[in-house]
Short mmCIF file of N, CA, C and O in Angstrom, two decimals:
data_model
loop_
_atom_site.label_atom_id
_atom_site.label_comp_id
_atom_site.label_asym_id
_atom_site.label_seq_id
_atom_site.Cartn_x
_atom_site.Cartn_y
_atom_site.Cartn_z
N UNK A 662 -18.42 -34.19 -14.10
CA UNK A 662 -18.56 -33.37 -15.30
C UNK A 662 -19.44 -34.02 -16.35
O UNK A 662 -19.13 -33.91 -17.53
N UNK A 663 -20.71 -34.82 -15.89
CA UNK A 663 -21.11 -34.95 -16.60
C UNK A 663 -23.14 -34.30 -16.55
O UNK A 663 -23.79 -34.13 -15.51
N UNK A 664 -23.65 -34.10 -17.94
CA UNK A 664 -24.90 -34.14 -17.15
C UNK A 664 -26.19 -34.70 -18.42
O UNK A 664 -25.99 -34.70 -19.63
N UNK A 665 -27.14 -35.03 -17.91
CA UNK A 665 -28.14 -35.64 -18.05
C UNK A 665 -29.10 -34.42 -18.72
O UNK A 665 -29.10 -33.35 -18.12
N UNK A 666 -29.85 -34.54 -19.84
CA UNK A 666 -30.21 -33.73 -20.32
C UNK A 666 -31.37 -34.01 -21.02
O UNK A 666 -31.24 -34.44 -22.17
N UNK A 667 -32.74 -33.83 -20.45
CA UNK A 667 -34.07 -34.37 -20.54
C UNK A 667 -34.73 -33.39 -21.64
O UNK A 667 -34.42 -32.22 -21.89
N UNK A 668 -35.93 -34.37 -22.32
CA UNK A 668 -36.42 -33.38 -23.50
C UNK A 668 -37.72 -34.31 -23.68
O UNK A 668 -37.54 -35.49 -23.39
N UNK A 669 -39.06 -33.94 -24.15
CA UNK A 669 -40.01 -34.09 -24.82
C UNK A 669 -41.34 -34.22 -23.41
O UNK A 669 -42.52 -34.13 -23.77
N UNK A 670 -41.17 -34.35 -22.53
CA UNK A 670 -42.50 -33.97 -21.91
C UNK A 670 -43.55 -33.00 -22.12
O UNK A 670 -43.31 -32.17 -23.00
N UNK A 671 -44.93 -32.90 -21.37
CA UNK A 671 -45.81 -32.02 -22.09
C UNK A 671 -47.08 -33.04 -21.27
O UNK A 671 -47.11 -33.89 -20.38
N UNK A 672 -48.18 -32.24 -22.32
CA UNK A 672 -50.00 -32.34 -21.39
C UNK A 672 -50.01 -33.56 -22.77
O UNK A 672 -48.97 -33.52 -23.43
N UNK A 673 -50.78 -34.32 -23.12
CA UNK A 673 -51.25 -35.29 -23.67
C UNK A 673 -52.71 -35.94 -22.98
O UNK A 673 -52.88 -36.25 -21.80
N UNK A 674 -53.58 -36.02 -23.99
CA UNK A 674 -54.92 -37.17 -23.62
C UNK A 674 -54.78 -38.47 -23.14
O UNK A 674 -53.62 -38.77 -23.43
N UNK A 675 -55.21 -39.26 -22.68
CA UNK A 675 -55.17 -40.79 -22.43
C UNK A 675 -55.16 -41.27 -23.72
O UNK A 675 -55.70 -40.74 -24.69
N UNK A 676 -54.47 -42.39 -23.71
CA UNK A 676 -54.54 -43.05 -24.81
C UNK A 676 -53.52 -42.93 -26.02
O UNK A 676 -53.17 -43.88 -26.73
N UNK A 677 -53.01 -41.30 -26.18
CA UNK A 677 -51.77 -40.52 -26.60
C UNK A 677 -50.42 -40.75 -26.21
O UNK A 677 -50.22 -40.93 -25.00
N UNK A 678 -49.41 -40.77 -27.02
CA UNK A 678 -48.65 -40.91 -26.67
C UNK A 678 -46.85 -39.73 -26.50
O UNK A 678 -46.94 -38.71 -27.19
N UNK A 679 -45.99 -39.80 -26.02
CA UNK A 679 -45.18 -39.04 -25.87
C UNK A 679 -43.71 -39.60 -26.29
O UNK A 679 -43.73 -40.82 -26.37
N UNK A 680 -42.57 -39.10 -26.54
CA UNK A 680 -41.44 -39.55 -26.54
C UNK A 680 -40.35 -38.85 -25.04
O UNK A 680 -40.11 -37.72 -24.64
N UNK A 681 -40.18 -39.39 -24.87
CA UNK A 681 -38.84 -38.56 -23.99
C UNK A 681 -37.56 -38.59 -24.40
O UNK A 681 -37.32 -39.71 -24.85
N UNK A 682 -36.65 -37.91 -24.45
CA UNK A 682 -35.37 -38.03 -24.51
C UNK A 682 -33.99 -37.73 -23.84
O UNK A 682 -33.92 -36.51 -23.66
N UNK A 683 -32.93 -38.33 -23.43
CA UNK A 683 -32.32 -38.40 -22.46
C UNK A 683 -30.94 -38.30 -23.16
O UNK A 683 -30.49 -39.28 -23.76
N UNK A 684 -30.01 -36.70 -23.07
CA UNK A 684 -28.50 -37.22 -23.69
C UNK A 684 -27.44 -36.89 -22.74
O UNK A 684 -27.51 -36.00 -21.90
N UNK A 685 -26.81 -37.39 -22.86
CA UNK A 685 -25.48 -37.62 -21.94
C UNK A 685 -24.38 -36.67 -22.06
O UNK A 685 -23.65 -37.29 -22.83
N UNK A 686 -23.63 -35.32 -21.73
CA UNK A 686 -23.03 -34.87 -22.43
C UNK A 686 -21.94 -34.67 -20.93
O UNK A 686 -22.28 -34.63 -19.75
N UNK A 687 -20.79 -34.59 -21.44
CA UNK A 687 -19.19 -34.62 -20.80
C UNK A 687 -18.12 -35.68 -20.71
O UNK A 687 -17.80 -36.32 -21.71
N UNK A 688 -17.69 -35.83 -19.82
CA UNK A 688 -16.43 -36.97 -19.75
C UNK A 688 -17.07 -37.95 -19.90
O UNK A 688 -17.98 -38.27 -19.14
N UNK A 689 -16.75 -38.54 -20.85
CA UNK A 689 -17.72 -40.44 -20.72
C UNK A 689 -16.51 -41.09 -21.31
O UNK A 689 -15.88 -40.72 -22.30
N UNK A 690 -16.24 -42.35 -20.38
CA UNK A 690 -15.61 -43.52 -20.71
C UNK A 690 -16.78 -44.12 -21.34
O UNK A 690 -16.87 -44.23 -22.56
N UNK A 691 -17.77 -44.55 -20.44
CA UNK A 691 -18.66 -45.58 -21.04
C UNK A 691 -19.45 -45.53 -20.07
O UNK A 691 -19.18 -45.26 -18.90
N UNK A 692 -20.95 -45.89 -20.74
CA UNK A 692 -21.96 -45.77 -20.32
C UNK A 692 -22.47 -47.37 -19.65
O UNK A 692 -22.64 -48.29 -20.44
N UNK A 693 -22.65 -47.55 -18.44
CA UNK A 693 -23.29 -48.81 -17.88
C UNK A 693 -24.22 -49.13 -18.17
O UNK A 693 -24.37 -50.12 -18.89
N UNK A 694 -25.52 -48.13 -17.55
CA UNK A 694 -26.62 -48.12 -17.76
C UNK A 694 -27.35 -46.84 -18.00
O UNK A 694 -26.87 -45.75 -17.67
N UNK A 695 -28.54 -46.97 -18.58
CA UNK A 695 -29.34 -45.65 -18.46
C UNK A 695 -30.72 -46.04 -18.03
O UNK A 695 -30.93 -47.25 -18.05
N UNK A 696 -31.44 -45.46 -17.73
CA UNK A 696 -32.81 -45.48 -17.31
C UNK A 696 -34.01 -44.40 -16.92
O UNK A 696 -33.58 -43.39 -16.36
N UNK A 697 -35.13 -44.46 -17.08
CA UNK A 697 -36.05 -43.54 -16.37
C UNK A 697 -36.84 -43.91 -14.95
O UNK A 697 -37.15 -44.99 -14.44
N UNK A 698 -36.96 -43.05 -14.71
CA UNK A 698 -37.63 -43.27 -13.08
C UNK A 698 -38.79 -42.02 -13.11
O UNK A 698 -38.65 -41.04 -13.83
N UNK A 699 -39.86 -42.21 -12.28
CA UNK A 699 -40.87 -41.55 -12.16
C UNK A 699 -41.27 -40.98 -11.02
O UNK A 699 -40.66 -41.77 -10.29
N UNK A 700 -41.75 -40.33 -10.33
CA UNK A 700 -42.28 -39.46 -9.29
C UNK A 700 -43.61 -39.01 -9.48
O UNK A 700 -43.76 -38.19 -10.38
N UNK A 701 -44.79 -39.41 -8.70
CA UNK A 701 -46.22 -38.60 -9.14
C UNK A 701 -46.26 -37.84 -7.51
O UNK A 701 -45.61 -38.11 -6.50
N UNK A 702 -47.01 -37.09 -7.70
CA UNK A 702 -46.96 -36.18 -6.40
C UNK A 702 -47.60 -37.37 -4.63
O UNK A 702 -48.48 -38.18 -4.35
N UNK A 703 -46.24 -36.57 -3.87
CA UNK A 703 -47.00 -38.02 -3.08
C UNK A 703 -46.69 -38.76 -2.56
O UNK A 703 -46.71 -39.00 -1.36
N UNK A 704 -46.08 -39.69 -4.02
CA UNK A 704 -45.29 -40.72 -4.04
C UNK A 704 -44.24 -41.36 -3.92
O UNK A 704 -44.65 -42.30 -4.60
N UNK A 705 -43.34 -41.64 -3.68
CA UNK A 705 -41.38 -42.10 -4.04
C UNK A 705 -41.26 -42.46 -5.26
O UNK A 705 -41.95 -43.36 -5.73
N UNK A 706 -40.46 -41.88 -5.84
CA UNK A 706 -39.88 -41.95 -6.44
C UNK A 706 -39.53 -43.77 -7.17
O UNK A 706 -39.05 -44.65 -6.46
N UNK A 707 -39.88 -43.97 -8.60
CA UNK A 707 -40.05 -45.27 -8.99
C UNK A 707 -39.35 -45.73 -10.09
O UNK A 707 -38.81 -44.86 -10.77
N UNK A 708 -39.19 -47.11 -10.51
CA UNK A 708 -38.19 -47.12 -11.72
C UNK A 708 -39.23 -47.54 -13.03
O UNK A 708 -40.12 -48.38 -12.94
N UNK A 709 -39.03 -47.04 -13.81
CA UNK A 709 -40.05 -47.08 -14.99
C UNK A 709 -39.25 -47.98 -15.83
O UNK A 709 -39.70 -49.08 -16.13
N UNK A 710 -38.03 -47.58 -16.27
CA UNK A 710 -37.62 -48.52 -17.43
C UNK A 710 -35.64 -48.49 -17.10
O UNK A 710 -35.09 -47.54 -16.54
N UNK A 711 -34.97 -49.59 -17.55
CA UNK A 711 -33.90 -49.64 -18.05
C UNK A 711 -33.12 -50.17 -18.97
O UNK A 711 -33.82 -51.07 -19.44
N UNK A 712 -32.39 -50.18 -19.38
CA UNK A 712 -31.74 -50.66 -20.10
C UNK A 712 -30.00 -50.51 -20.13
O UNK A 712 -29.45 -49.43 -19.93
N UNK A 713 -29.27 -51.76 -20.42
CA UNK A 713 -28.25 -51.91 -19.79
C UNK A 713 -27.06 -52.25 -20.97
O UNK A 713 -27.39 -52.89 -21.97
N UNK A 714 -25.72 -51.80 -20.80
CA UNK A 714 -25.02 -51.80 -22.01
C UNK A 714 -25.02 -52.99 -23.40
O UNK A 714 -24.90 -52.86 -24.61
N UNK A 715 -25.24 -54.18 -22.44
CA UNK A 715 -25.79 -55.00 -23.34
C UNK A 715 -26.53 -55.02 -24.29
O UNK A 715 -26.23 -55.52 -25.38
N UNK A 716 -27.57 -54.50 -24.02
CA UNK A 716 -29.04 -54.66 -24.24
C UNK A 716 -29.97 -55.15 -23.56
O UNK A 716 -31.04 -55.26 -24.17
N UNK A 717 -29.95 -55.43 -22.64
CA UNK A 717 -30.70 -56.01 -22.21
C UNK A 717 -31.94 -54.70 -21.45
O UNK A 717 -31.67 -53.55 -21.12
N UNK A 718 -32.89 -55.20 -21.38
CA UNK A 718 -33.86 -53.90 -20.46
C UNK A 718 -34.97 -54.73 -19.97
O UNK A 718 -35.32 -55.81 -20.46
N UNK A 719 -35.47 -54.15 -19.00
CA UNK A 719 -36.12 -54.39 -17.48
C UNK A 719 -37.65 -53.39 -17.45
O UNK A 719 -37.42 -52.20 -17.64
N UNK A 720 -38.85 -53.69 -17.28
CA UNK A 720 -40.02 -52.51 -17.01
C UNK A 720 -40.50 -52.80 -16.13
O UNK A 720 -40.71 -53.96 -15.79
N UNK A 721 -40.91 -51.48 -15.33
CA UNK A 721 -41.72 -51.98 -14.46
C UNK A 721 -43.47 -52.22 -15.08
O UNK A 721 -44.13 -51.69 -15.98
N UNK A 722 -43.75 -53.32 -14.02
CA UNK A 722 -45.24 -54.10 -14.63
C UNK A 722 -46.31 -53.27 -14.98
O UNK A 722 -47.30 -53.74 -15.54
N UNK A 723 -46.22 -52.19 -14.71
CA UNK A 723 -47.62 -51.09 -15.11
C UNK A 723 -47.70 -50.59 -16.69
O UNK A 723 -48.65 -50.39 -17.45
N UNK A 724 -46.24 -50.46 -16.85
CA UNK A 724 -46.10 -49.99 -18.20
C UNK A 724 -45.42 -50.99 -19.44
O UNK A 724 -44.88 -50.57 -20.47
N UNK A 725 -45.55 -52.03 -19.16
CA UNK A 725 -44.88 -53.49 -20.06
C UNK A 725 -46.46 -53.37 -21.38
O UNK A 725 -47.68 -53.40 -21.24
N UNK A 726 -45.63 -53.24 -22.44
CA UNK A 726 -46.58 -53.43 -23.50
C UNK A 726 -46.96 -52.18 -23.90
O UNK A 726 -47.54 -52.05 -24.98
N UNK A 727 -46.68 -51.05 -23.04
CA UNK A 727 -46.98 -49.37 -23.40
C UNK A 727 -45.98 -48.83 -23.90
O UNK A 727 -45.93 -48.25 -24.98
N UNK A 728 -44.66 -49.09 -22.72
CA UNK A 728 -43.48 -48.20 -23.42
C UNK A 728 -42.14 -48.93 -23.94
O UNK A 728 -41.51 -49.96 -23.69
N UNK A 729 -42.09 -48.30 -24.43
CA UNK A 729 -40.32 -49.08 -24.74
C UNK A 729 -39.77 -48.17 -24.78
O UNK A 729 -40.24 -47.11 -25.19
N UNK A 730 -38.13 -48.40 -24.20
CA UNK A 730 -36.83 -48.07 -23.85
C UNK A 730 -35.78 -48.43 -24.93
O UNK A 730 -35.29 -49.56 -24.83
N UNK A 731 -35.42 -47.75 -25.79
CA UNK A 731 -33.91 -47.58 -26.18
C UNK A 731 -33.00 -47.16 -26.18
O UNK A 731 -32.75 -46.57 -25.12
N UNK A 732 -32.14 -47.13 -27.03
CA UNK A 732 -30.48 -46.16 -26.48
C UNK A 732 -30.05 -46.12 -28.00
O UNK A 732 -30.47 -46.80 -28.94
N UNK A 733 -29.00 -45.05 -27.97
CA UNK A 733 -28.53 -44.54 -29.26
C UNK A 733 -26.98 -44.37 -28.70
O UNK A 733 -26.53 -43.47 -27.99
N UNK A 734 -26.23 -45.68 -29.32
CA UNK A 734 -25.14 -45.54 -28.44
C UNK A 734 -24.10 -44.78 -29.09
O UNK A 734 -22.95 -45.04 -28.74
N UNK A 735 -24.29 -43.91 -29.95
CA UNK A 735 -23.49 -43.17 -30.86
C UNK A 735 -23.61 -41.65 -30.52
O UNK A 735 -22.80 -40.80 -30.87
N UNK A 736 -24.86 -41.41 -29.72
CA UNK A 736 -25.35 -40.61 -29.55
C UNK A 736 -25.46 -39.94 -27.85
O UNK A 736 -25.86 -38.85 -27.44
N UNK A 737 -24.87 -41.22 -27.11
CA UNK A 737 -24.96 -41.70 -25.73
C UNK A 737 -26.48 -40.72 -25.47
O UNK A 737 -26.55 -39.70 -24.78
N UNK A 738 -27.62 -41.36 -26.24
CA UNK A 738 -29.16 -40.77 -25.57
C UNK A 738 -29.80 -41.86 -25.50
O UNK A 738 -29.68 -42.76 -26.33
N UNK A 739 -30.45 -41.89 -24.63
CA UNK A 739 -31.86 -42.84 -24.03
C UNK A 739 -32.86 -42.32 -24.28
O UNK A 739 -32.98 -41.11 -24.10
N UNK A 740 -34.22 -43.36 -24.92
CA UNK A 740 -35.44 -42.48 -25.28
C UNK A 740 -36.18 -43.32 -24.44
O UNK A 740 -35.67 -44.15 -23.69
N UNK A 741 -37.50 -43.11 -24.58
CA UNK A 741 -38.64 -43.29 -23.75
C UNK A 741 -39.92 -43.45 -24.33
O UNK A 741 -40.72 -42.70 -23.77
N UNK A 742 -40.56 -44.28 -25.44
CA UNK A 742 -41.57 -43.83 -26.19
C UNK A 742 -42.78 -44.83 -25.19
O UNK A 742 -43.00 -45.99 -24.82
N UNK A 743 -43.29 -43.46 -25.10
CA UNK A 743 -44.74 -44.32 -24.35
C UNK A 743 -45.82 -43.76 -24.99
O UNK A 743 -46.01 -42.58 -25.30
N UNK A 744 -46.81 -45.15 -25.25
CA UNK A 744 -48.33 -44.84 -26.04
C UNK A 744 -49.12 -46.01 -24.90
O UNK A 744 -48.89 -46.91 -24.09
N UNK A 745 -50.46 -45.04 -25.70
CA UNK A 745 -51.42 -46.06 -24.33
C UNK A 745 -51.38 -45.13 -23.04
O UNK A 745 -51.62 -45.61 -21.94
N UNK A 746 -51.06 -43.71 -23.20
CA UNK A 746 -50.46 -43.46 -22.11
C UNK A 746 -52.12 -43.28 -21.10
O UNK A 746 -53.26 -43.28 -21.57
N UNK A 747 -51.73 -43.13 -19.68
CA UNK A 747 -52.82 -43.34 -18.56
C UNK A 747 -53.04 -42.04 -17.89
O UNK A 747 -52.08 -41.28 -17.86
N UNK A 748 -53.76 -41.79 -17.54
CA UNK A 748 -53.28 -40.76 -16.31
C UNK A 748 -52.80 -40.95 -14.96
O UNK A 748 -52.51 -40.10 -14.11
N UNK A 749 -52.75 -42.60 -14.88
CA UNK A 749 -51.97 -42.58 -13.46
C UNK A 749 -50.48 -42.78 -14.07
O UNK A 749 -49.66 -43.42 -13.41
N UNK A 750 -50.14 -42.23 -15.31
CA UNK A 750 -48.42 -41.85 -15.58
C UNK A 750 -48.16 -41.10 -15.28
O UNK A 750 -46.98 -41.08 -14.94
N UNK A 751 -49.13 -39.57 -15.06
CA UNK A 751 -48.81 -38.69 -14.83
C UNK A 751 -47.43 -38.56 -13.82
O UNK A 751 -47.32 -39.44 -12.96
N UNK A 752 -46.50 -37.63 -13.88
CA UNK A 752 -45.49 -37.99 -12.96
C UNK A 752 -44.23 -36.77 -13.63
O UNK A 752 -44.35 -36.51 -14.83
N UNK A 753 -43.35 -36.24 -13.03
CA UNK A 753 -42.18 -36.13 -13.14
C UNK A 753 -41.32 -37.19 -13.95
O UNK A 753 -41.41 -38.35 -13.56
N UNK A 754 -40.67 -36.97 -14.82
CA UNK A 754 -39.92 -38.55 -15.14
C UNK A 754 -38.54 -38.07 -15.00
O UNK A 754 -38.23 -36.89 -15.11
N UNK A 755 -37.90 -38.82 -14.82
CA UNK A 755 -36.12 -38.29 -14.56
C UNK A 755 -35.20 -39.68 -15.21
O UNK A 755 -35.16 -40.79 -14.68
N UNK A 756 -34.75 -39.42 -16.04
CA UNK A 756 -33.07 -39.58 -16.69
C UNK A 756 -32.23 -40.60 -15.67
O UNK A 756 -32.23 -40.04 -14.57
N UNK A 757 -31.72 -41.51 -15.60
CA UNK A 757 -30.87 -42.11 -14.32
C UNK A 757 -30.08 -42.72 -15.24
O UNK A 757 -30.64 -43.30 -16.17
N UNK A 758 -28.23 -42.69 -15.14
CA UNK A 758 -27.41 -43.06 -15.81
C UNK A 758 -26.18 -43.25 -14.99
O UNK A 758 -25.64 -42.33 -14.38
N UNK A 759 -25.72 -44.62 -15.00
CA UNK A 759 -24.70 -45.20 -14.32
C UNK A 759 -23.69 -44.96 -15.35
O UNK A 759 -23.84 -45.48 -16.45
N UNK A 760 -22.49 -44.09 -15.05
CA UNK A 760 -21.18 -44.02 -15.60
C UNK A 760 -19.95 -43.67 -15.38
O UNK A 760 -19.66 -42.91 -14.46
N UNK A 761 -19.10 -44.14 -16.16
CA UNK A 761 -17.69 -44.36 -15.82
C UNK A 761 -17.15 -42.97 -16.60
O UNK A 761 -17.36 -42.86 -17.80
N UNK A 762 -16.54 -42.06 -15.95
CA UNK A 762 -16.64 -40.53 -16.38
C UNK A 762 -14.90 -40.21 -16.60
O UNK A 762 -14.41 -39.22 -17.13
N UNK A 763 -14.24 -41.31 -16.04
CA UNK A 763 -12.54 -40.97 -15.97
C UNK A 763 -12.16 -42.50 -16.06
O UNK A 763 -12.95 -43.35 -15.64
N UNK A 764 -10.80 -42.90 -16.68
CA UNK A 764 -10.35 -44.22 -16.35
C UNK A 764 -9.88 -44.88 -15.06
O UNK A 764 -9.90 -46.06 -14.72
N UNK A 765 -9.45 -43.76 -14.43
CA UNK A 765 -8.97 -43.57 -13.03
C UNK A 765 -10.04 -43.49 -11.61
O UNK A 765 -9.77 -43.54 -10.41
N UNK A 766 -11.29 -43.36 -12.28
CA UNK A 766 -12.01 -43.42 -10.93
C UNK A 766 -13.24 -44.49 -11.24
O UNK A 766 -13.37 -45.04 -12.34
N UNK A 767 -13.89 -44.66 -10.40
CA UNK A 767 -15.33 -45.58 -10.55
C UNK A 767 -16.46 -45.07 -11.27
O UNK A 767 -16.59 -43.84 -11.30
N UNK A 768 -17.31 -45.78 -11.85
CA UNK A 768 -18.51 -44.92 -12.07
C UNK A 768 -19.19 -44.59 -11.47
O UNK A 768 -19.55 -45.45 -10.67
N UNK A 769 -19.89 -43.22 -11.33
CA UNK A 769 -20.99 -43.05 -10.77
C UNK A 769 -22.29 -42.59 -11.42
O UNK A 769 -22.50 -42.36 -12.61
N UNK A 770 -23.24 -42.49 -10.22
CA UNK A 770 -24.59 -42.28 -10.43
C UNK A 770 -25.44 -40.72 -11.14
O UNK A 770 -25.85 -39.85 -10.37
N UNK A 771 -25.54 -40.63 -12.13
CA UNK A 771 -26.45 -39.08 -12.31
C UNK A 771 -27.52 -39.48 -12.28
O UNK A 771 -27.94 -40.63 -12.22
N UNK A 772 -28.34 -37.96 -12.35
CA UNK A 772 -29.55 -37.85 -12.58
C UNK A 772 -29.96 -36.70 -13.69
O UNK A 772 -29.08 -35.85 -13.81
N UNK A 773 -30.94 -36.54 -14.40
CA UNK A 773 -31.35 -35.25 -14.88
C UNK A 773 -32.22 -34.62 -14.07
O UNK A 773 -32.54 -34.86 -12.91
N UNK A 774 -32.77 -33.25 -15.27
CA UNK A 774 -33.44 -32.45 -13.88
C UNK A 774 -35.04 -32.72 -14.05
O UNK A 774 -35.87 -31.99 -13.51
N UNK A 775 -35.31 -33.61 -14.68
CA UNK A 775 -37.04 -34.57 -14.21
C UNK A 775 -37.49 -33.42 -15.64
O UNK A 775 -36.93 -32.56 -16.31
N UNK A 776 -38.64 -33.99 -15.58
CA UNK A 776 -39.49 -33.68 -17.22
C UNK A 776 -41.11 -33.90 -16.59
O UNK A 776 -41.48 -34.77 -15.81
N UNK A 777 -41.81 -32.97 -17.11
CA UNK A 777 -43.17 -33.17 -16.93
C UNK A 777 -44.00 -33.96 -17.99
O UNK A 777 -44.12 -33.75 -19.20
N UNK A 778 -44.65 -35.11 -17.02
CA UNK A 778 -45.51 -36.11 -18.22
C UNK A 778 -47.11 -35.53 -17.65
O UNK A 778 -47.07 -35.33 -16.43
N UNK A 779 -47.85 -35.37 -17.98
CA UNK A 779 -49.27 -35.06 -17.78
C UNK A 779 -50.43 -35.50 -18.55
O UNK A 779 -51.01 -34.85 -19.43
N UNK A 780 -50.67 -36.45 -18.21
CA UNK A 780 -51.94 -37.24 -18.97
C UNK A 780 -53.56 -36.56 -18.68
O UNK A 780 -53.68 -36.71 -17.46
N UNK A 781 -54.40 -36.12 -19.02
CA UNK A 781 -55.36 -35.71 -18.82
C UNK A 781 -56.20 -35.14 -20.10
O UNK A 781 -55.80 -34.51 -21.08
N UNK A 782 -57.22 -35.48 -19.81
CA UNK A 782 -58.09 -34.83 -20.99
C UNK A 782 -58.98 -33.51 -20.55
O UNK A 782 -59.68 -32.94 -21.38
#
């Protein structure tokens, strides 16, 4: 009962940048992790960014220095702000959130339903 709920994709120039946003809405004990992952046509499916209850967060090497990953833990949403953006970002981006949804059971894995990023001029 929970779901993942993606927002701010769109067409953008190189060089432009986008926000994404990611909120969490239903049973939540607590949130593990959240993250984005990417898809360009083609391709498998990839991990772009995370970040973990701590704080702590992880990028993958293409986009280190472009985007940053935060969380709004009041808000249980994950954002996504990427500038500098490329056109090999272009991609699907999808929401990925590890959580604990009942006290009684384990956490598991969601997804949202992916967001269109489109870099092109």
């Amino acid at each position: 009962q929970v779901q993942l709920v993606e927002s701010g994709g769109g067409l953008v120039q190189p060089g432009g940048s986008l926000r994404l946003s990611c909120a969490a809405h239903g049973s939540i004990v607590r949130i593990n992790a959240m993250g984005w992952y990417r898809q360009a046509p083609g391709k498998q499916r990839e991990l772009v960014a995370t970040t973990i209850s701590g704080g702590s967060t992880n990028y993958q090497d293409s986009v280190k220095g472009r985007f940053t990953i935060s969380r709004d833990n009041a808000k249980n949403t994950v954002y996504l702000q990427m500038n500098s953006l490329k056109p090999e970002d272009t991609a699907v981006y999808y929401c990925n959130a590890e959580i604990k949804g009942s006290w009684y059971r384990p956490s598991d894995n969601y997804w949202g339903q992916g967001t269109q990023v489109t870099v092109s001029s």
